[in-house]
């Protein structure tokens, strides 16, 4: 629908700060930071963040389309984004994602690595606060949307934390993990709440659940056939600057992200082409791509392939290139 008001930027520092902060709650951040953690920091930390992130985001997205609270009116609010304007407002999933990722990272690392507790807590708070404030600055949410999102995420994190290790162990060792990881998210995506008009929330939710499903299958496969997940063999035991040179860190990330982006591009083309052939529509037909029978398999297969590639194919490539 586009922005409803023109605007003039008077303070470029705030403008670029909060535009950048808003990107920390979007796909470009997820597809870089979460794999980076897996390739360069710790497998267990990455697994826990992905588990929390996927659960929190699903609940947040569904809550939006059940509550159906509108976004701020424009005018008087000036909206700096276009795509998410079609979604409902409450709760802010940017606030939920930022709170979930920053504090799950902090909780997962505070007992494993030596760094000041206060520093980690402040870093998590600043990260989540910047993302939350960006949603107000860009005019996409009310204060209540943002506070509600952050509080819901915090409550979910507190509820998940006691079962954190058990869930992780079960997903790594259960023979039913691959089936469960694929079937349950697919059922949730196909039974997503229906709206009177199209909203990108179902597609975004399918993207998130697909990526988490592929990564979870990858975690299970690695644990079954490669180095055990609960030993230090097969992944770095500490932070990159301590255990490896920046050259290796950048090399691992560069190779990994290139393969991940290539996988996403190839799978998008292949899956969309197959669905277009199956349902007889032009590949560029946007309305056809929004249909349930097209959008869900298109997004799910593409991003489950991305998650699987990031956790299985890329580490094998790192080992082959001597980057481990």
PDB file of C-alpha atoms in Angstrom:
ATOM      1  CA  UNK A   1       0.000   0.000   0.000  1.00  0.00           C
ATOM      2  CA  UNK A   2       3.025   2.275   0.454  1.00  0.00           C
ATOM      3  CA  UNK A   3       3.701   5.150   2.777  1.00  0.00           C
ATOM      4  CA  UNK A   4       0.775   7.498   3.297  1.00  0.00           C
ATOM      5  CA  UNK A   5       2.866  10.621   3.938  1.00  0.00           C
ATOM      6  CA  UNK A   6       5.923  12.265   2.461  1.00  0.00           C
ATOM      7  CA  UNK A   7       8.582  13.279   4.923  1.00  0.00           C
ATOM      8  CA  UNK A   8      11.800  15.279   5.193  1.00  0.00           C
ATOM      9  CA  UNK A   9      14.705  13.887   7.209  1.00  0.00           C
ATOM     10  CA  UNK A  10      16.040  16.537   9.601  1.00  0.00           C
ATOM     11  CA  UNK A  11      18.257  14.357  11.794  1.00  0.00           C
ATOM     12  CA  UNK A  12      20.212  11.829   9.741  1.00  0.00           C
ATOM     13  CA  UNK A  13      21.862  10.286  12.811  1.00  0.00           C
ATOM     14  CA  UNK A  14      18.525   9.136  14.261  1.00  0.00           C
ATOM     15  CA  UNK A  15      17.193   8.268  10.814  1.00  0.00           C
ATOM     16  CA  UNK A  16      20.024   5.872   9.926  1.00  0.00           C
ATOM     17  CA  UNK A  17      20.403   4.578  13.479  1.00  0.00           C
ATOM     18  CA  UNK A  18      16.782   3.495  13.711  1.00  0.00           C
ATOM     19  CA  UNK A  19      16.542   2.305  10.101  1.00  0.00           C
ATOM     20  CA  UNK A  20      19.541   0.074  10.846  1.00  0.00           C
ATOM     21  CA  UNK A  21      18.030  -0.992  14.183  1.00  0.00           C
ATOM     22  CA  UNK A  22      14.783  -1.929  12.430  1.00  0.00           C
ATOM     23  CA  UNK A  23      16.781  -4.218  10.109  1.00  0.00           C
ATOM     24  CA  UNK A  24      17.989  -6.118  13.199  1.00  0.00           C
ATOM     25  CA  UNK A  25      14.490  -7.597  13.454  1.00  0.00           C
ATOM     26  CA  UNK A  26      14.250  -8.697   9.824  1.00  0.00           C
ATOM     27  CA  UNK A  27      15.383 -11.568   7.583  1.00  0.00           C
ATOM     28  CA  UNK A  28      18.738 -10.003   6.692  1.00  0.00           C
ATOM     29  CA  UNK A  29      19.754 -10.182  10.374  1.00  0.00           C
ATOM     30  CA  UNK A  30      18.393 -13.684  10.990  1.00  0.00           C
ATOM     31  CA  UNK A  31      20.101 -15.121   7.927  1.00  0.00           C
ATOM     32  CA  UNK A  32      23.483 -13.682   8.961  1.00  0.00           C
ATOM     33  CA  UNK A  33      23.672 -13.612  12.770  1.00  0.00           C
ATOM     34  CA  UNK A  34      22.166 -17.022  13.558  1.00  0.00           C
ATOM     35  CA  UNK A  35      24.428 -18.930  11.110  1.00  0.00           C
ATOM     36  CA  UNK A  36      27.421 -16.823  12.240  1.00  0.00           C
ATOM     37  CA  UNK A  37      26.807 -17.991  15.796  1.00  0.00           C
ATOM     38  CA  UNK A  38      26.668 -21.609  14.644  1.00  0.00           C
ATOM     39  CA  UNK A  39      29.827 -21.400  12.518  1.00  0.00           C
ATOM     40  CA  UNK A  40      31.993 -19.299  14.822  1.00  0.00           C
ATOM     41  CA  UNK A  41      30.812 -19.337  18.435  1.00  0.00           C
ATOM     42  CA  UNK A  42      28.985 -22.397  19.764  1.00  0.00           C
ATOM     43  CA  UNK A  43      26.534 -24.955  18.387  1.00  0.00           C
ATOM     44  CA  UNK A  44      24.592 -25.180  21.648  1.00  0.00           C
ATOM     45  CA  UNK A  45      24.104 -21.404  21.846  1.00  0.00           C
ATOM     46  CA  UNK A  46      22.852 -21.298  18.263  1.00  0.00           C
ATOM     47  CA  UNK A  47      20.442 -24.187  18.831  1.00  0.00           C
ATOM     48  CA  UNK A  48      18.881 -22.557  21.865  1.00  0.00           C
ATOM     49  CA  UNK A  49      18.469 -19.211  20.120  1.00  0.00           C
ATOM     50  CA  UNK A  50      16.782 -20.840  17.120  1.00  0.00           C
ATOM     51  CA  UNK A  51      14.399 -22.839  19.338  1.00  0.00           C
ATOM     52  CA  UNK A  52      13.358 -19.739  21.296  1.00  0.00           C
ATOM     53  CA  UNK A  53      13.227 -17.497  18.215  1.00  0.00           C
ATOM     54  CA  UNK A  54      10.950 -19.814  16.224  1.00  0.00           C
ATOM     55  CA  UNK A  55       8.501 -20.382  19.096  1.00  0.00           C
ATOM     56  CA  UNK A  56       8.366 -16.709  20.076  1.00  0.00           C
ATOM     57  CA  UNK A  57       7.911 -15.532  16.491  1.00  0.00           C
ATOM     58  CA  UNK A  58       5.145 -18.025  15.719  1.00  0.00           C
ATOM     59  CA  UNK A  59       3.175 -16.965  18.789  1.00  0.00           C
ATOM     60  CA  UNK A  60       3.754 -13.295  17.968  1.00  0.00           C
ATOM     61  CA  UNK A  61       2.657 -13.594  14.342  1.00  0.00           C
ATOM     62  CA  UNK A  62      -0.469 -15.590  15.190  1.00  0.00           C
ATOM     63  CA  UNK A  63      -1.339 -13.158  17.999  1.00  0.00           C
ATOM     64  CA  UNK A  64      -1.302 -10.279  15.517  1.00  0.00           C
ATOM     65  CA  UNK A  65      -3.838 -11.901  13.241  1.00  0.00           C
ATOM     66  CA  UNK A  66      -6.064 -13.005  16.116  1.00  0.00           C
ATOM     67  CA  UNK A  67      -6.105  -9.671  17.956  1.00  0.00           C
ATOM     68  CA  UNK A  68      -6.287  -7.588  14.738  1.00  0.00           C
ATOM     69  CA  UNK A  69      -5.158  -4.368  16.406  1.00  0.00           C
ATOM     70  CA  UNK A  70      -4.475  -1.710  13.731  1.00  0.00           C
ATOM     71  CA  UNK A  71      -1.152   0.010  13.306  1.00  0.00           C
ATOM     72  CA  UNK A  72      -0.849   3.743  14.112  1.00  0.00           C
ATOM     73  CA  UNK A  73      -2.860   6.005  11.817  1.00  0.00           C
ATOM     74  CA  UNK A  74      -0.985   8.021   9.221  1.00  0.00           C
ATOM     75  CA  UNK A  75      -1.390  10.958   9.555  1.00  0.00           C
ATOM     76  CA  UNK A  76      -0.598  12.020  12.232  1.00  0.00           C
ATOM     77  CA  UNK A  77       2.145   9.334  12.340  1.00  0.00           C
ATOM     78  CA  UNK A  78       4.671   9.337   9.493  1.00  0.00           C
ATOM     79  CA  UNK A  79       5.421   5.775   8.363  1.00  0.00           C
ATOM     80  CA  UNK A  80       8.881   5.048   7.002  1.00  0.00           C
ATOM     81  CA  UNK A  81       8.177   1.480   5.865  1.00  0.00           C
ATOM     82  CA  UNK A  82       5.829   0.015   3.280  1.00  0.00           C
ATOM     83  CA  UNK A  83       5.786  -3.792   3.365  1.00  0.00           C
ATOM     84  CA  UNK A  84       4.819  -4.350   7.002  1.00  0.00           C
ATOM     85  CA  UNK A  85       2.082  -1.730   6.821  1.00  0.00           C
ATOM     86  CA  UNK A  86      -0.296  -4.459   5.621  1.00  0.00           C
ATOM     87  CA  UNK A  87       0.131  -6.338   8.914  1.00  0.00           C
ATOM     88  CA  UNK A  88      -1.638  -5.725  12.211  1.00  0.00           C
ATOM     89  CA  UNK A  89       0.254  -4.055  15.032  1.00  0.00           C
ATOM     90  CA  UNK A  90      -0.121  -5.815  18.379  1.00  0.00           C
ATOM     91  CA  UNK A  91       2.308  -7.280  19.427  1.00  0.00           C
ATOM     92  CA  UNK A  92       5.433  -5.936  17.751  1.00  0.00           C
ATOM     93  CA  UNK A  93       7.250  -9.017  16.444  1.00  0.00           C
ATOM     94  CA  UNK A  94      10.387  -6.901  15.956  1.00  0.00           C
ATOM     95  CA  UNK A  95      10.342  -6.263  19.712  1.00  0.00           C
ATOM     96  CA  UNK A  96       9.654  -9.947  20.382  1.00  0.00           C
ATOM     97  CA  UNK A  97      12.471 -11.167  18.132  1.00  0.00           C
ATOM     98  CA  UNK A  98      14.997  -8.678  19.482  1.00  0.00           C
ATOM     99  CA  UNK A  99      14.172  -9.549  23.096  1.00  0.00           C
ATOM    100  CA  UNK A 100      14.206 -13.300  22.409  1.00  0.00           C
ATOM    101  CA  UNK A 101      17.484 -13.360  20.472  1.00  0.00           C
ATOM    102  CA  UNK A 102      19.478 -10.935  22.627  1.00  0.00           C
ATOM    103  CA  UNK A 103      18.473 -12.364  26.001  1.00  0.00           C
ATOM    104  CA  UNK A 104      18.591 -16.031  24.915  1.00  0.00           C
ATOM    105  CA  UNK A 105      22.123 -15.376  23.631  1.00  0.00           C
ATOM    106  CA  UNK A 106      23.014 -13.730  26.942  1.00  0.00           C
ATOM    107  CA  UNK A 107      21.506 -16.519  29.056  1.00  0.00           C
ATOM    108  CA  UNK A 108      23.078 -19.271  26.932  1.00  0.00           C
ATOM    109  CA  UNK A 109      26.574 -17.777  27.130  1.00  0.00           C
ATOM    110  CA  UNK A 110      26.785 -16.240  30.610  1.00  0.00           C
ATOM    111  CA  UNK A 111      27.664 -19.535  32.325  1.00  0.00           C
ATOM    112  CA  UNK A 112      29.877 -20.878  29.534  1.00  0.00           C
ATOM    113  CA  UNK A 113      32.198 -17.959  28.796  1.00  0.00           C
ATOM    114  CA  UNK A 114      34.112 -15.500  30.932  1.00  0.00           C
ATOM    115  CA  UNK A 115      32.808 -11.976  30.455  1.00  0.00           C
ATOM    116  CA  UNK A 116      31.338  -9.414  32.893  1.00  0.00           C
ATOM    117  CA  UNK A 117      27.718 -10.266  33.693  1.00  0.00           C
ATOM    118  CA  UNK A 118      26.781  -6.583  33.694  1.00  0.00           C
ATOM    119  CA  UNK A 119      28.305  -6.084  30.244  1.00  0.00           C
ATOM    120  CA  UNK A 120      26.281  -8.938  28.769  1.00  0.00           C
ATOM    121  CA  UNK A 121      23.081  -7.724  30.397  1.00  0.00           C
ATOM    122  CA  UNK A 122      23.584  -4.151  29.175  1.00  0.00           C
ATOM    123  CA  UNK A 123      24.399  -5.374  25.636  1.00  0.00           C
ATOM    124  CA  UNK A 124      21.214  -7.469  25.504  1.00  0.00           C
ATOM    125  CA  UNK A 125      19.135  -4.577  26.831  1.00  0.00           C
ATOM    126  CA  UNK A 126      20.644  -2.027  24.418  1.00  0.00           C
ATOM    127  CA  UNK A 127      20.130  -4.333  21.428  1.00  0.00           C
ATOM    128  CA  UNK A 128      16.486  -4.988  22.225  1.00  0.00           C
ATOM    129  CA  UNK A 129      15.859  -1.340  23.181  1.00  0.00           C
ATOM    130  CA  UNK A 130      17.250  -0.064  19.863  1.00  0.00           C
ATOM    131  CA  UNK A 131      14.985  -2.392  17.880  1.00  0.00           C
ATOM    132  CA  UNK A 132      11.977  -1.458  20.012  1.00  0.00           C
ATOM    133  CA  UNK A 133      12.640   2.279  19.638  1.00  0.00           C
ATOM    134  CA  UNK A 134      13.088   1.864  15.881  1.00  0.00           C
ATOM    135  CA  UNK A 135       9.484   0.655  15.602  1.00  0.00           C
ATOM    136  CA  UNK A 136       8.297   3.877  17.218  1.00  0.00           C
ATOM    137  CA  UNK A 137      10.587   6.081  15.139  1.00  0.00           C
ATOM    138  CA  UNK A 138       9.516   4.464  11.851  1.00  0.00           C
ATOM    139  CA  UNK A 139       5.855   4.895  12.846  1.00  0.00           C
ATOM    140  CA  UNK A 140       5.045   1.190  12.570  1.00  0.00           C
ATOM    141  CA  UNK A 141       3.944   0.558  16.160  1.00  0.00           C
ATOM    142  CA  UNK A 142       2.495   2.239  19.203  1.00  0.00           C
ATOM    143  CA  UNK A 143       4.254   2.227  22.578  1.00  0.00           C
ATOM    144  CA  UNK A 144       1.760  -0.414  23.741  1.00  0.00           C
ATOM    145  CA  UNK A 145       2.600  -2.670  20.755  1.00  0.00           C
ATOM    146  CA  UNK A 146       6.299  -2.519  21.578  1.00  0.00           C
ATOM    147  CA  UNK A 147       5.943  -2.989  25.334  1.00  0.00           C
ATOM    148  CA  UNK A 148       3.473  -5.823  24.769  1.00  0.00           C
ATOM    149  CA  UNK A 149       5.842  -7.570  22.350  1.00  0.00           C
ATOM    150  CA  UNK A 150       8.848  -7.273  24.655  1.00  0.00           C
ATOM    151  CA  UNK A 151       6.873  -8.488  27.701  1.00  0.00           C
ATOM    152  CA  UNK A 152       5.335 -11.451  25.845  1.00  0.00           C
ATOM    153  CA  UNK A 153       8.786 -12.455  24.618  1.00  0.00           C
ATOM    154  CA  UNK A 154      10.265 -12.151  28.122  1.00  0.00           C
ATOM    155  CA  UNK A 155       7.476 -14.288  29.609  1.00  0.00           C
ATOM    156  CA  UNK A 156       7.907 -16.959  26.923  1.00  0.00           C
ATOM    157  CA  UNK A 157      11.661 -16.990  27.499  1.00  0.00           C
ATOM    158  CA  UNK A 158      11.140 -17.489  31.243  1.00  0.00           C
ATOM    159  CA  UNK A 159       8.691 -20.337  30.556  1.00  0.00           C
ATOM    160  CA  UNK A 160      11.010 -22.029  28.072  1.00  0.00           C
ATOM    161  CA  UNK A 161      14.226 -21.664  30.066  1.00  0.00           C
ATOM    162  CA  UNK A 162      13.532 -24.425  32.663  1.00  0.00           C
ATOM    163  CA  UNK A 163      12.891 -26.918  29.827  1.00  0.00           C
ATOM    164  CA  UNK A 164      15.627 -25.524  27.590  1.00  0.00           C
ATOM    165  CA  UNK A 165      18.136 -28.346  28.046  1.00  0.00           C
ATOM    166  CA  UNK A 166      15.491 -31.095  27.875  1.00  0.00           C
ATOM    167  CA  UNK A 167      14.046 -29.748  24.627  1.00  0.00           C
ATOM    168  CA  UNK A 168      17.520 -29.442  23.148  1.00  0.00           C
ATOM    169  CA  UNK A 169      18.490 -32.977  24.189  1.00  0.00           C
ATOM    170  CA  UNK A 170      15.238 -34.415  22.839  1.00  0.00           C
ATOM    171  CA  UNK A 171      15.642 -32.684  19.475  1.00  0.00           C
ATOM    172  CA  UNK A 172      19.183 -34.018  19.187  1.00  0.00           C
ATOM    173  CA  UNK A 173      18.567 -37.621  20.208  1.00  0.00           C
ATOM    174  CA  UNK A 174      14.962 -38.595  19.459  1.00  0.00           C
ATOM    175  CA  UNK A 175      14.555 -40.786  16.344  1.00  0.00           C
ATOM    176  CA  UNK A 176      11.290 -38.924  15.702  1.00  0.00           C
ATOM    177  CA  UNK A 177      12.966 -35.494  15.599  1.00  0.00           C
ATOM    178  CA  UNK A 178      13.177 -35.139  11.775  1.00  0.00           C
ATOM    179  CA  UNK A 179       9.545 -36.129  11.301  1.00  0.00           C
ATOM    180  CA  UNK A 180       8.368 -33.928  14.157  1.00  0.00           C
ATOM    181  CA  UNK A 181      10.475 -30.979  12.980  1.00  0.00           C
ATOM    182  CA  UNK A 182       8.923 -31.056   9.499  1.00  0.00           C
ATOM    183  CA  UNK A 183       5.329 -32.154  10.102  1.00  0.00           C
ATOM    184  CA  UNK A 184       4.442 -29.919  13.070  1.00  0.00           C
ATOM    185  CA  UNK A 185       5.600 -26.631  11.453  1.00  0.00           C
ATOM    186  CA  UNK A 186       3.870 -27.564   8.183  1.00  0.00           C
ATOM    187  CA  UNK A 187       0.594 -28.253  10.004  1.00  0.00           C
ATOM    188  CA  UNK A 188       0.890 -24.906  11.810  1.00  0.00           C
ATOM    189  CA  UNK A 189       1.546 -23.072   8.536  1.00  0.00           C
ATOM    190  CA  UNK A 190      -1.360 -24.665   6.667  1.00  0.00           C
ATOM    191  CA  UNK A 191      -3.676 -23.906   9.590  1.00  0.00           C
ATOM    192  CA  UNK A 192      -2.583 -20.317  10.039  1.00  0.00           C
ATOM    193  CA  UNK A 193      -5.429 -17.919  10.994  1.00  0.00           C
ATOM    194  CA  UNK A 194      -7.299 -16.708   7.910  1.00  0.00           C
ATOM    195  CA  UNK A 195      -7.741 -12.995   7.184  1.00  0.00           C
ATOM    196  CA  UNK A 196     -10.182 -11.078   4.982  1.00  0.00           C
ATOM    197  CA  UNK A 197      -7.273  -9.711   2.940  1.00  0.00           C
ATOM    198  CA  UNK A 198      -3.726 -10.784   2.192  1.00  0.00           C
ATOM    199  CA  UNK A 199      -1.077 -10.103   4.818  1.00  0.00           C
ATOM    200  CA  UNK A 200       2.596 -11.122   4.679  1.00  0.00           C
ATOM    201  CA  UNK A 201       2.389 -12.590   8.202  1.00  0.00           C
ATOM    202  CA  UNK A 202       1.600 -16.130   6.995  1.00  0.00           C
ATOM    203  CA  UNK A 203       4.490 -16.068   4.542  1.00  0.00           C
ATOM    204  CA  UNK A 204       6.873 -14.652   7.154  1.00  0.00           C
ATOM    205  CA  UNK A 205       5.769 -17.259   9.680  1.00  0.00           C
ATOM    206  CA  UNK A 206       6.312 -20.035   7.142  1.00  0.00           C
ATOM    207  CA  UNK A 207       9.783 -18.647   6.424  1.00  0.00           C
ATOM    208  CA  UNK A 208      10.706 -18.696  10.108  1.00  0.00           C
ATOM    209  CA  UNK A 209       9.278 -22.148  10.837  1.00  0.00           C
ATOM    210  CA  UNK A 210      10.818 -23.542   7.640  1.00  0.00           C
ATOM    211  CA  UNK A 211      14.287 -22.234   8.511  1.00  0.00           C
ATOM    212  CA  UNK A 212      13.992 -23.590  12.066  1.00  0.00           C
ATOM    213  CA  UNK A 213      12.755 -26.970  10.770  1.00  0.00           C
ATOM    214  CA  UNK A 214      15.668 -27.335   8.360  1.00  0.00           C
ATOM    215  CA  UNK A 215      18.172 -26.287  11.007  1.00  0.00           C
ATOM    216  CA  UNK A 216      16.693 -28.695  13.573  1.00  0.00           C
ATOM    217  CA  UNK A 217      16.939 -31.614  11.147  1.00  0.00           C
ATOM    218  CA  UNK A 218      20.526 -30.537  10.550  1.00  0.00           C
ATOM    219  CA  UNK A 219      21.256 -30.481  14.297  1.00  0.00           C
ATOM    220  CA  UNK A 220      19.847 -33.998  14.657  1.00  0.00           C
ATOM    221  CA  UNK A 221      21.765 -35.326  11.659  1.00  0.00           C
ATOM    222  CA  UNK A 222      25.040 -33.832  12.889  1.00  0.00           C
ATOM    223  CA  UNK A 223      24.526 -35.387  16.301  1.00  0.00           C
ATOM    224  CA  UNK A 224      23.770 -38.814  14.808  1.00  0.00           C
ATOM    225  CA  UNK A 225      26.514 -39.072  12.228  1.00  0.00           C
ATOM    226  CA  UNK A 226      29.247 -36.576  13.071  1.00  0.00           C
ATOM    227  CA  UNK A 227      30.786 -35.212  16.267  1.00  0.00           C
ATOM    228  CA  UNK A 228      28.499 -35.509  19.340  1.00  0.00           C
ATOM    229  CA  UNK A 229      26.782 -32.228  20.135  1.00  0.00           C
ATOM    230  CA  UNK A 230      27.647 -32.307  23.840  1.00  0.00           C
ATOM    231  CA  UNK A 231      31.409 -32.452  23.328  1.00  0.00           C
ATOM    232  CA  UNK A 232      33.769 -29.712  22.289  1.00  0.00           C
ATOM    233  CA  UNK A 233      34.984 -31.687  19.284  1.00  0.00           C
ATOM    234  CA  UNK A 234      33.684 -30.334  16.011  1.00  0.00           C
ATOM    235  CA  UNK A 235      33.051 -26.743  17.059  1.00  0.00           C
ATOM    236  CA  UNK A 236      34.820 -23.814  18.640  1.00  0.00           C
ATOM    237  CA  UNK A 237      34.837 -23.832  22.488  1.00  0.00           C
ATOM    238  CA  UNK A 238      34.833 -20.068  22.850  1.00  0.00           C
ATOM    239  CA  UNK A 239      34.430 -16.721  21.182  1.00  0.00           C
ATOM    240  CA  UNK A 240      36.097 -16.216  17.787  1.00  0.00           C
ATOM    241  CA  UNK A 241      38.572 -13.562  18.891  1.00  0.00           C
ATOM    242  CA  UNK A 242      39.843 -15.903  21.601  1.00  0.00           C
ATOM    243  CA  UNK A 243      39.952 -19.208  19.760  1.00  0.00           C
ATOM    244  CA  UNK A 244      40.586 -18.254  16.150  1.00  0.00           C
ATOM    245  CA  UNK A 245      42.007 -15.431  14.103  1.00  0.00           C
ATOM    246  CA  UNK A 246      39.754 -12.894  12.468  1.00  0.00           C
ATOM    247  CA  UNK A 247      40.903 -14.219   9.104  1.00  0.00           C
ATOM    248  CA  UNK A 248      39.365 -17.630   9.814  1.00  0.00           C
ATOM    249  CA  UNK A 249      36.216 -16.068  11.247  1.00  0.00           C
ATOM    250  CA  UNK A 250      35.704 -13.891   8.188  1.00  0.00           C
ATOM    251  CA  UNK A 251      36.572 -16.768   5.849  1.00  0.00           C
ATOM    252  CA  UNK A 252      34.067 -19.099   7.502  1.00  0.00           C
ATOM    253  CA  UNK A 253      31.385 -16.434   7.415  1.00  0.00           C
ATOM    254  CA  UNK A 254      32.073 -15.379   3.819  1.00  0.00           C
ATOM    255  CA  UNK A 255      32.047 -18.946   2.495  1.00  0.00           C
ATOM    256  CA  UNK A 256      29.015 -19.850   4.586  1.00  0.00           C
ATOM    257  CA  UNK A 257      26.847 -16.863   3.732  1.00  0.00           C
ATOM    258  CA  UNK A 258      27.686 -17.220   0.036  1.00  0.00           C
ATOM    259  CA  UNK A 259      26.509 -20.846   0.072  1.00  0.00           C
ATOM    260  CA  UNK A 260      23.392 -19.969   2.091  1.00  0.00           C
ATOM    261  CA  UNK A 261      22.385 -17.143  -0.265  1.00  0.00           C
ATOM    262  CA  UNK A 262      23.072 -19.336  -3.289  1.00  0.00           C
ATOM    263  CA  UNK A 263      20.899 -22.066  -1.784  1.00  0.00           C
ATOM    264  CA  UNK A 264      18.079 -19.607  -1.182  1.00  0.00           C
ATOM    265  CA  UNK A 265      18.255 -18.288  -4.753  1.00  0.00           C
ATOM    266  CA  UNK A 266      18.373 -21.751  -6.342  1.00  0.00           C
ATOM    267  CA  UNK A 267      15.586 -23.197  -4.192  1.00  0.00           C
ATOM    268  CA  UNK A 268      13.325 -20.187  -4.750  1.00  0.00           C
ATOM    269  CA  UNK A 269      13.682 -20.610  -8.509  1.00  0.00           C
ATOM    270  CA  UNK A 270      13.262 -24.395  -8.505  1.00  0.00           C
ATOM    271  CA  UNK A 271      10.347 -24.597  -6.054  1.00  0.00           C
ATOM    272  CA  UNK A 272       8.444 -21.670  -7.539  1.00  0.00           C
ATOM    273  CA  UNK A 273       8.954 -23.069 -11.037  1.00  0.00           C
ATOM    274  CA  UNK A 274       7.649 -26.474  -9.965  1.00  0.00           C
ATOM    275  CA  UNK A 275       4.592 -24.950  -8.276  1.00  0.00           C
ATOM    276  CA  UNK A 276       3.896 -22.717 -11.264  1.00  0.00           C
ATOM    277  CA  UNK A 277       3.946 -25.795 -13.496  1.00  0.00           C
ATOM    278  CA  UNK A 278       1.746 -27.753 -11.060  1.00  0.00           C
ATOM    279  CA  UNK A 279      -0.908 -25.043 -10.606  1.00  0.00           C
ATOM    280  CA  UNK A 280      -0.647 -23.510 -14.098  1.00  0.00           C
ATOM    281  CA  UNK A 281       0.210 -19.884 -13.354  1.00  0.00           C
ATOM    282  CA  UNK A 282       2.952 -17.513 -14.582  1.00  0.00           C
ATOM    283  CA  UNK A 283       5.962 -17.380 -12.247  1.00  0.00           C
ATOM    284  CA  UNK A 284       5.641 -13.594 -11.956  1.00  0.00           C
ATOM    285  CA  UNK A 285       1.955 -13.738 -10.969  1.00  0.00           C
ATOM    286  CA  UNK A 286       2.049 -12.191  -7.489  1.00  0.00           C
ATOM    287  CA  UNK A 287      -1.571 -13.018  -6.677  1.00  0.00           C
ATOM    288  CA  UNK A 288      -1.046 -16.700  -7.489  1.00  0.00           C
ATOM    289  CA  UNK A 289       2.074 -16.803  -5.316  1.00  0.00           C
ATOM    290  CA  UNK A 290       0.003 -15.572  -2.365  1.00  0.00           C
ATOM    291  CA  UNK A 291      -2.385 -18.528  -2.490  1.00  0.00           C
ATOM    292  CA  UNK A 292      -2.126 -20.962   0.411  1.00  0.00           C
ATOM    293  CA  UNK A 293      -1.268 -23.978  -1.745  1.00  0.00           C
ATOM    294  CA  UNK A 294       1.598 -22.027  -3.323  1.00  0.00           C
ATOM    295  CA  UNK A 295       2.941 -19.736  -0.601  1.00  0.00           C
ATOM    296  CA  UNK A 296       3.348 -22.334   2.137  1.00  0.00           C
ATOM    297  CA  UNK A 297       5.317 -24.990   0.186  1.00  0.00           C
ATOM    298  CA  UNK A 298       7.270 -22.287  -1.654  1.00  0.00           C
ATOM    299  CA  UNK A 299       8.440 -20.582   1.540  1.00  0.00           C
ATOM    300  CA  UNK A 300       8.759 -23.737   3.640  1.00  0.00           C
ATOM    301  CA  UNK A 301      10.832 -25.791   1.219  1.00  0.00           C
ATOM    302  CA  UNK A 302      13.054 -22.850   0.321  1.00  0.00           C
ATOM    303  CA  UNK A 303      13.901 -21.855   3.869  1.00  0.00           C
ATOM    304  CA  UNK A 304      14.088 -25.354   5.317  1.00  0.00           C
ATOM    305  CA  UNK A 305      16.747 -25.936   2.638  1.00  0.00           C
ATOM    306  CA  UNK A 306      18.508 -22.782   3.836  1.00  0.00           C
ATOM    307  CA  UNK A 307      18.431 -23.973   7.465  1.00  0.00           C
ATOM    308  CA  UNK A 308      19.693 -27.436   6.524  1.00  0.00           C
ATOM    309  CA  UNK A 309      22.463 -26.006   4.342  1.00  0.00           C
ATOM    310  CA  UNK A 310      23.644 -23.679   7.106  1.00  0.00           C
ATOM    311  CA  UNK A 311      23.901 -26.465   9.691  1.00  0.00           C
ATOM    312  CA  UNK A 312      25.083 -29.420   7.577  1.00  0.00           C
ATOM    313  CA  UNK A 313      26.469 -28.460   4.165  1.00  0.00           C
ATOM    314  CA  UNK A 314      28.394 -25.340   5.196  1.00  0.00           C
ATOM    315  CA  UNK A 315      30.252 -26.998   8.134  1.00  0.00           C
ATOM    316  CA  UNK A 316      31.247 -29.862   5.815  1.00  0.00           C
ATOM    317  CA  UNK A 317      32.537 -27.312   3.327  1.00  0.00           C
ATOM    318  CA  UNK A 318      34.419 -25.495   6.091  1.00  0.00           C
ATOM    319  CA  UNK A 319      36.099 -28.766   7.040  1.00  0.00           C
ATOM    320  CA  UNK A 320      36.925 -29.550   3.426  1.00  0.00           C
ATOM    321  CA  UNK A 321      38.540 -26.107   2.988  1.00  0.00           C
ATOM    322  CA  UNK A 322      40.459 -26.387   6.273  1.00  0.00           C
ATOM    323  CA  UNK A 323      38.543 -23.580   7.969  1.00  0.00           C
ATOM    324  CA  UNK A 324      37.511 -25.469  11.099  1.00  0.00           C
TER     325      UNK A 324
END
